[in-house]
CSV table of N, CA and C in Angstrom, one decimal:
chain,number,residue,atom,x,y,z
K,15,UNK,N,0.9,-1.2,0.0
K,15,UNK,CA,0.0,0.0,0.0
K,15,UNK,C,0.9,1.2,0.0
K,16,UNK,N,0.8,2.3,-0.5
K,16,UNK,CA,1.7,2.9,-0.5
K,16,UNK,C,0.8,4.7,-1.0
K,17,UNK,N,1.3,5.6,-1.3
K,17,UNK,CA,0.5,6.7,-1.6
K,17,UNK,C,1.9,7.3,-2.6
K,18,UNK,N,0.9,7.7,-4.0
K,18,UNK,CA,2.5,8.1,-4.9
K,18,UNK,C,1.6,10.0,-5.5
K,19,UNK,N,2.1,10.8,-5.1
K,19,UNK,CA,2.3,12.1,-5.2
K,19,UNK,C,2.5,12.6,-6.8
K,20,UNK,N,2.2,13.1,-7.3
K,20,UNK,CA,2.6,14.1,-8.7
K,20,UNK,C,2.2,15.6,-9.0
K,21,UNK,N,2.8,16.1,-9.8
K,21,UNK,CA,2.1,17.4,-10.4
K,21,UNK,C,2.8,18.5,-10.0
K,22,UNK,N,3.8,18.4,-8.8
K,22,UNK,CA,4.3,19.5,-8.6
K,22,UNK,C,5.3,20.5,-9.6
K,23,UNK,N,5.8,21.3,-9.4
K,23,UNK,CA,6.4,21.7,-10.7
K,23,UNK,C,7.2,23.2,-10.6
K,24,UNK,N,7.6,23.5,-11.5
K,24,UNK,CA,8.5,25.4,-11.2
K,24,UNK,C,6.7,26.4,-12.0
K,25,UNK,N,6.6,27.3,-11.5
K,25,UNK,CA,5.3,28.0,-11.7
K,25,UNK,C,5.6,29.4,-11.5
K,26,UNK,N,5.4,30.3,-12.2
K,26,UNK,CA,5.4,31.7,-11.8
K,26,UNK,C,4.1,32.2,-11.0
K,27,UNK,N,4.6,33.2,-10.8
K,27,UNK,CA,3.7,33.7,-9.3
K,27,UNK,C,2.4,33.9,-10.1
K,28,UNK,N,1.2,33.8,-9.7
K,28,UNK,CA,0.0,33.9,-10.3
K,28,UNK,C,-0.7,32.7,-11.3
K,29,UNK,N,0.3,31.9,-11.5
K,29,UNK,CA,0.0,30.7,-12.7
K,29,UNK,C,-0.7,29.8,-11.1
K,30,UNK,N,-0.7,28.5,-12.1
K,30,UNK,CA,-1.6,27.1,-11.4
K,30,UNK,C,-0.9,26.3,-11.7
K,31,UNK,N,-1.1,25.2,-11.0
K,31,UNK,CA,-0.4,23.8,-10.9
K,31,UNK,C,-2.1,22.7,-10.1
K,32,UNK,N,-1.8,21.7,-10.4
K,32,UNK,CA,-2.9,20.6,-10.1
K,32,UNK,C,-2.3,19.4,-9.0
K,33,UNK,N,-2.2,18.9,-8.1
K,33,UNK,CA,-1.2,17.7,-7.8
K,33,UNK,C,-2.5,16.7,-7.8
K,34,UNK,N,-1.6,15.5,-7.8
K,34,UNK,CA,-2.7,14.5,-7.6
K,34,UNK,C,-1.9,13.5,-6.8
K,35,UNK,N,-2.6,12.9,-6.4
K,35,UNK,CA,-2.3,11.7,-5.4
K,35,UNK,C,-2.9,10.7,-5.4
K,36,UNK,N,-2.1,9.4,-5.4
K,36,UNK,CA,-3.3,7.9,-6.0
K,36,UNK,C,-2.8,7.1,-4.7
K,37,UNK,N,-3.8,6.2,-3.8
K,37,UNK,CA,-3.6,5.3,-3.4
K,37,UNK,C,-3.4,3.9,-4.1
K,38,UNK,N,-2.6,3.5,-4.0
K,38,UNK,CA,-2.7,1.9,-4.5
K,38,UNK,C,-2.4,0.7,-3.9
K,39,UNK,N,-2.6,-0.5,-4.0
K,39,UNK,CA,-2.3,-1.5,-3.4
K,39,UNK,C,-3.7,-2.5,-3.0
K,40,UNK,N,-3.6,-3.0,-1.8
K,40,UNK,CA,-4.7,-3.7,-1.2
K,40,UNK,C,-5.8,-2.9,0.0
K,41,UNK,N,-6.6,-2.3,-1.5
K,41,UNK,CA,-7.0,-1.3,-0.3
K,41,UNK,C,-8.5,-1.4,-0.3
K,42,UNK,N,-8.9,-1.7,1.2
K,42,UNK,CA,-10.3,-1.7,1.3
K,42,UNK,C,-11.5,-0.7,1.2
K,43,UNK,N,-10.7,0.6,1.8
K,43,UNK,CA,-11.5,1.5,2.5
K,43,UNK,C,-10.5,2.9,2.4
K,44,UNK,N,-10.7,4.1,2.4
K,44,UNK,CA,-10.1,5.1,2.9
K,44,UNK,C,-11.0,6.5,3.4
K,45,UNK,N,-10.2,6.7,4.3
K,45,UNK,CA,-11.1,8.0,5.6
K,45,UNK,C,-10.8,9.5,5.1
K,46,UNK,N,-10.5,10.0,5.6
K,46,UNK,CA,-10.0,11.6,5.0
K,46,UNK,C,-8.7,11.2,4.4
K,47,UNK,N,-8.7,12.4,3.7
K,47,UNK,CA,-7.2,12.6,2.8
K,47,UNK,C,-7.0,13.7,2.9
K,48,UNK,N,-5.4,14.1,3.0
K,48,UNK,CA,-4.8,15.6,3.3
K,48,UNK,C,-4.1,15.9,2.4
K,49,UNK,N,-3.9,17.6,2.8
K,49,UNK,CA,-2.8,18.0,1.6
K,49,UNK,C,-1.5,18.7,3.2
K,50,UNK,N,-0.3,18.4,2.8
K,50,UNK,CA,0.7,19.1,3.9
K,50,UNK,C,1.7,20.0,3.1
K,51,UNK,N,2.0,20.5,3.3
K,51,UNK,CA,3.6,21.2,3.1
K,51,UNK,C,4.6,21.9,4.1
K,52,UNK,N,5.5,21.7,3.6
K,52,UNK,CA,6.7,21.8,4.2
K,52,UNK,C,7.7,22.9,3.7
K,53,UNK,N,8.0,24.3,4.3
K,53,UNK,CA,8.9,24.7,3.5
K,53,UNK,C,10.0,24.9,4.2
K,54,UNK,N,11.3,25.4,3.5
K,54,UNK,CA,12.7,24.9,4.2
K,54,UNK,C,13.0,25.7,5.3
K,55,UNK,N,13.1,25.2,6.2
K,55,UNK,CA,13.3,25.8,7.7
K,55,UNK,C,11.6,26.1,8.3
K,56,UNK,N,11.2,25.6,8.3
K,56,UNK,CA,9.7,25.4,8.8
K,56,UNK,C,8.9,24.4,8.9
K,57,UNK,N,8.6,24.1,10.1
K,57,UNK,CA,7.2,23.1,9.9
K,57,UNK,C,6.2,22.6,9.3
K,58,UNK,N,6.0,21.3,8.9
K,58,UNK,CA,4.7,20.7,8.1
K,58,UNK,C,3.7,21.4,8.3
K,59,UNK,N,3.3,21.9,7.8
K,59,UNK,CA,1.4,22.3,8.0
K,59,UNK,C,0.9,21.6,7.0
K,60,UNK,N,-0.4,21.9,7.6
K,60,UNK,CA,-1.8,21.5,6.6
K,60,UNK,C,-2.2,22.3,5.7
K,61,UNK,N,-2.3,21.6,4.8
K,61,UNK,CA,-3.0,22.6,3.1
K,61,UNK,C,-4.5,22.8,3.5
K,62,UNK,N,-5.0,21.3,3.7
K,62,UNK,CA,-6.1,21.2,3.2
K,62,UNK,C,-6.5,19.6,3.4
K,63,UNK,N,-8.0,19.3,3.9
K,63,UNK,CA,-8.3,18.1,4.0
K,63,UNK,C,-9.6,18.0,3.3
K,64,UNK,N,-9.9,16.8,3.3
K,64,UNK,CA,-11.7,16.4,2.8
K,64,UNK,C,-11.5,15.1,3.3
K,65,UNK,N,-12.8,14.6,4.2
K,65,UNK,CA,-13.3,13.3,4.8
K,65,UNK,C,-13.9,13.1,3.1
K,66,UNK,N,-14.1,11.4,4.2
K,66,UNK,CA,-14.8,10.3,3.0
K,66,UNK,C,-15.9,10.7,2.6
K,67,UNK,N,-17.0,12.1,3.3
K,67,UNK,CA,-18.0,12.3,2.8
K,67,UNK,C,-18.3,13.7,2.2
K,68,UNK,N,-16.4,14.3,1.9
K,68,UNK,CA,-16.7,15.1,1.2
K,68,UNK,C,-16.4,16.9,1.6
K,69,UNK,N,-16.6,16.7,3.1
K,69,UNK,CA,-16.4,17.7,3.7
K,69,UNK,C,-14.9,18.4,3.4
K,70,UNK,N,-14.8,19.7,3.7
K,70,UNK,CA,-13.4,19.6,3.2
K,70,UNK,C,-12.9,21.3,4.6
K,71,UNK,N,-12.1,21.7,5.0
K,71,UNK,CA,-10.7,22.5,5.5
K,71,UNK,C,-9.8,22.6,4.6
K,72,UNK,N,-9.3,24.6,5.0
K,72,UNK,CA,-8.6,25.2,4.4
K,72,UNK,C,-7.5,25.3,5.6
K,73,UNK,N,-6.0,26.1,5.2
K,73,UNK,CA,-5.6,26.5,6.0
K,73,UNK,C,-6.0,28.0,5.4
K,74,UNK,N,-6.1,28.7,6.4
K,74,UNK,CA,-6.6,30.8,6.3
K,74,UNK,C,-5.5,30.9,5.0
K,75,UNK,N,-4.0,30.6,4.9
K,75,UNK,CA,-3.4,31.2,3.5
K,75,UNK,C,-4.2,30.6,2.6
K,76,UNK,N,-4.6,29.7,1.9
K,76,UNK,CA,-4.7,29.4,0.9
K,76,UNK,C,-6.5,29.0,0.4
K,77,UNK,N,-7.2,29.8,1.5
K,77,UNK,CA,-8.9,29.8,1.1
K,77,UNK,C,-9.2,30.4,0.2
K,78,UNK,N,-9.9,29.8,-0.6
K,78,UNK,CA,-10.2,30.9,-1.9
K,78,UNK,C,-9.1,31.3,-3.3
K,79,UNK,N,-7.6,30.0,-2.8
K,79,UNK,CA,-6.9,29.9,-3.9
K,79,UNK,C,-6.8,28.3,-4.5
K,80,UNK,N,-7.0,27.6,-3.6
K,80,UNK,CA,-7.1,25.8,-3.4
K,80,UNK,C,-8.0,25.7,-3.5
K,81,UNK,N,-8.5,24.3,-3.7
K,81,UNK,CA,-9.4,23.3,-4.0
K,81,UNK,C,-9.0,21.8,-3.9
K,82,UNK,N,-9.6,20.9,-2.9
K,82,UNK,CA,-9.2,19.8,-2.6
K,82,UNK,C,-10.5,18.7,-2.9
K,83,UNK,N,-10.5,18.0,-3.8
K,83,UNK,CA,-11.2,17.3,-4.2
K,83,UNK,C,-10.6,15.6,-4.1
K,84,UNK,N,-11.5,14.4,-4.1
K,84,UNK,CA,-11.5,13.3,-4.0
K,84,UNK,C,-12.1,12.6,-5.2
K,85,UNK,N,-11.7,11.6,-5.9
K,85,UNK,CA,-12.1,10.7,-6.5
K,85,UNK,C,-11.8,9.5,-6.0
K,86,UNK,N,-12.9,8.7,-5.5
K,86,UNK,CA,-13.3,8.0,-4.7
K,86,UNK,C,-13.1,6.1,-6.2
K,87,UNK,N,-13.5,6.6,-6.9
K,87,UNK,CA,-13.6,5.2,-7.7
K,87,UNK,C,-11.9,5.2,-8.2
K,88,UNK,N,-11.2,6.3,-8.2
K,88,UNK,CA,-9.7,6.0,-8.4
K,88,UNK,C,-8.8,6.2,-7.4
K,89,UNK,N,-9.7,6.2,-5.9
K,89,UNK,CA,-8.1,6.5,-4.8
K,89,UNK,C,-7.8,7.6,-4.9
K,90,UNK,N,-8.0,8.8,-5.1
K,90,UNK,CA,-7.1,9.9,-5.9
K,90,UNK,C,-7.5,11.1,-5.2
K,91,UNK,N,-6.2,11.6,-4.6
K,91,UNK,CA,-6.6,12.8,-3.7
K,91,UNK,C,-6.5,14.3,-4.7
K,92,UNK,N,-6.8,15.4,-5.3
K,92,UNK,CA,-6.5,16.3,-6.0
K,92,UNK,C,-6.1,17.7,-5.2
K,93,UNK,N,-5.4,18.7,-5.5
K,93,UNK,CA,-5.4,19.9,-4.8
K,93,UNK,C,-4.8,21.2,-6.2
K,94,UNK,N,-6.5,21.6,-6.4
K,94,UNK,CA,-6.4,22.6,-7.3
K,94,UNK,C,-5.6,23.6,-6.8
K,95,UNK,N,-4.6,24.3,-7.3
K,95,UNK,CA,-3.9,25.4,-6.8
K,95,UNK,C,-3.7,26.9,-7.6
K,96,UNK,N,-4.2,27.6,-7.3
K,96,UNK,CA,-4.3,28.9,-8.4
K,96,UNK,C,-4.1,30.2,-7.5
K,97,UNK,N,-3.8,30.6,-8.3
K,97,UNK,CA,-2.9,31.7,-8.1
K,97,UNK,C,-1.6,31.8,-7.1
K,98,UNK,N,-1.1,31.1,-7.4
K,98,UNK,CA,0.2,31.1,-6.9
K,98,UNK,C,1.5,31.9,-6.4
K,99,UNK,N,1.5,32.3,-4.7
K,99,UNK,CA,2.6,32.7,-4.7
K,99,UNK,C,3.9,32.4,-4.0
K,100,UNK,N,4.5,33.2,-3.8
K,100,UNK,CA,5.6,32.7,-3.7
K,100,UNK,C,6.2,32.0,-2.1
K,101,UNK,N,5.1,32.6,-1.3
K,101,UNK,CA,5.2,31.8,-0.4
K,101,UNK,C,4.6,30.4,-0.3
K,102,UNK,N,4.2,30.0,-1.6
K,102,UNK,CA,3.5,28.5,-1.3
K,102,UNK,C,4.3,27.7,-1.4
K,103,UNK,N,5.6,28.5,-1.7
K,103,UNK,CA,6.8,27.3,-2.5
K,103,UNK,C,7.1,26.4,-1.4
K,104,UNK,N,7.0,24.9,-1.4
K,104,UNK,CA,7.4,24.1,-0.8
K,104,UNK,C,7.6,22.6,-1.2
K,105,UNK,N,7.8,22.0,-0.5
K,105,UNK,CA,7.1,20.3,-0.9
K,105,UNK,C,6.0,20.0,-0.5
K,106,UNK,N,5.1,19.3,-1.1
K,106,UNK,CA,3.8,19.0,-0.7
K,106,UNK,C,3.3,17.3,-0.5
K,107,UNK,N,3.1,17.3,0.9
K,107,UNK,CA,2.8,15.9,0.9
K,107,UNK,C,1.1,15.4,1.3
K,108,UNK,N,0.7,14.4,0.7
K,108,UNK,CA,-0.2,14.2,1.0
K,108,UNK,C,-0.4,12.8,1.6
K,109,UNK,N,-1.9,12.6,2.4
K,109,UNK,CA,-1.5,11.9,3.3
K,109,UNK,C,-3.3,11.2,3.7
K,110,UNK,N,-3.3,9.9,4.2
K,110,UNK,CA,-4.8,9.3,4.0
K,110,UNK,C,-4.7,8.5,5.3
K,111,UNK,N,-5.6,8.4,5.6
K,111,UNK,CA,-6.6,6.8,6.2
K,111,UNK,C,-6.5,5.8,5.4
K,112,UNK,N,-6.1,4.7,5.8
K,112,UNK,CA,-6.6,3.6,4.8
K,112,UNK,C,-6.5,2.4,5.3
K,113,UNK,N,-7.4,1.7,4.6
K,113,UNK,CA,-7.2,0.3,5.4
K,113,UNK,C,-7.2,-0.9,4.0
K,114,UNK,N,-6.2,-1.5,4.9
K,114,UNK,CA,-5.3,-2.2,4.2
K,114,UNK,C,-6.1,-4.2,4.1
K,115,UNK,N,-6.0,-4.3,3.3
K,115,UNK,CA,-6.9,-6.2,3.4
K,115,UNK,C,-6.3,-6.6,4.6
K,116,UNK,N,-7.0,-7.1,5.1
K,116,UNK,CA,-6.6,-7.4,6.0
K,116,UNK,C,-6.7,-7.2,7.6
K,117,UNK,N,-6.8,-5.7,7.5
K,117,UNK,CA,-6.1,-5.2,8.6
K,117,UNK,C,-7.3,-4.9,9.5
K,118,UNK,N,-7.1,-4.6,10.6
K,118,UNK,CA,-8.7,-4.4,11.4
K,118,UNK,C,-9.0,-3.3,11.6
K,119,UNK,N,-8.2,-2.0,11.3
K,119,UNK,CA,-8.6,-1.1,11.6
K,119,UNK,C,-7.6,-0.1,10.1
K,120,UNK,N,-7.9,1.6,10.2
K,120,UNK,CA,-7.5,2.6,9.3
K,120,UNK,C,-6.1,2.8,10.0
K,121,UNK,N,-4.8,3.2,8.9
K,121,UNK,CA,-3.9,3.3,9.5
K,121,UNK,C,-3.4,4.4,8.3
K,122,UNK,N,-2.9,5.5,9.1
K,122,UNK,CA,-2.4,6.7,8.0
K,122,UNK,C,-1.3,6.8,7.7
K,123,UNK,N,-1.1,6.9,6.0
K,123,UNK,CA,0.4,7.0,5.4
K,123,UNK,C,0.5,8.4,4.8
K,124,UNK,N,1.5,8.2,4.3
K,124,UNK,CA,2.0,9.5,3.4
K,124,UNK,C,2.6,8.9,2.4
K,125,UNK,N,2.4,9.9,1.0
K,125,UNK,CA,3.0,10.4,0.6
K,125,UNK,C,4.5,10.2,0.2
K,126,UNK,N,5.1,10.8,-0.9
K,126,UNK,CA,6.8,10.7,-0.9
K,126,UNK,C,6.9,12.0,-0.9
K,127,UNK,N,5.8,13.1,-1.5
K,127,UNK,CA,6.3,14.9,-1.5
K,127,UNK,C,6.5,15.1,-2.5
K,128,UNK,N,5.8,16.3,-3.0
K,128,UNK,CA,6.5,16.8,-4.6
K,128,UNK,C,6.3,18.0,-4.8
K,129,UNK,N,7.4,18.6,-5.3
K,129,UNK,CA,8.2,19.7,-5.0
K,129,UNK,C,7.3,21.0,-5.7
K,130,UNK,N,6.8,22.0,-5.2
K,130,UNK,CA,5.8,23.7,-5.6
K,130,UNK,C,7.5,24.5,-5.5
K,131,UNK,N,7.3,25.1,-6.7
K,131,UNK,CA,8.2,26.5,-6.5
K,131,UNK,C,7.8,27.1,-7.4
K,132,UNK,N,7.4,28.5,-6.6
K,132,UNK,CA,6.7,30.0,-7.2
K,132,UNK,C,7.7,30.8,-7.0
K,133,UNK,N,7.9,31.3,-8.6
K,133,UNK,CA,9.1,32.4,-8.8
K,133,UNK,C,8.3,33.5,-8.5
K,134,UNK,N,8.8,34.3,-8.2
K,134,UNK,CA,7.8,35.6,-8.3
K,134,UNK,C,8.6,36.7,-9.5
């Protein structure tokens, strides 16, 4: 089971970028899914979440420039990102509930991280 990250990319300040994120493996079930980032010399925060039923959290920077969406028949976490600046530059990891065959309960992974940088 594993969670594989894409989409990040070099962007100028005001452009867009899309990431996506796919669960795969032996997967029964999954709970909320998150968006994190990390920038250099600072702490992981949260982008942005949505539970299994859709509901979704901003962090206050990025309301009204994100969008976090779920596709539920492919595993697949999304985080629309527009208007980009330059403080978003970071790595972005994302990160789920999931339950694994098998297993008796949800257990949360991450991500490998893929790389935002907004030139300005």
């Amino acid at each position: 089971v594993q969670l594989q990250a894409s989409g990040g990319g070099l962007v100028q300040a005001g452009g867009s970028l899309r990431l996506s994120c796919a669960a795969s493996g032996s997967i029964l079930g999954i709970h909320d899914m998150a968006w994190h980032r990390q920038a250099p010399g600072k702490q992981r925060e949260l982008v942005a979440g949505i539970t299994s039923g859709g509901s979704t959290n901003y962090a206050d920077s990025v309301k009204g420039r994100f969008t976090i969406t779920r596709d539920n028949t492919r595993n697949t976490v999304y985080l629309q990102m527009n208007n980009l600046k330059s403080e978003d530059t970071a790595v972005y990891y994302c990160n789920a509930d999931l339950l694994r065959r098998f297993a008796a309960t949800y257990y949360n992974y991450w991500g490998q991280g893929t790389q935002v940088t907004v030139s300005s």
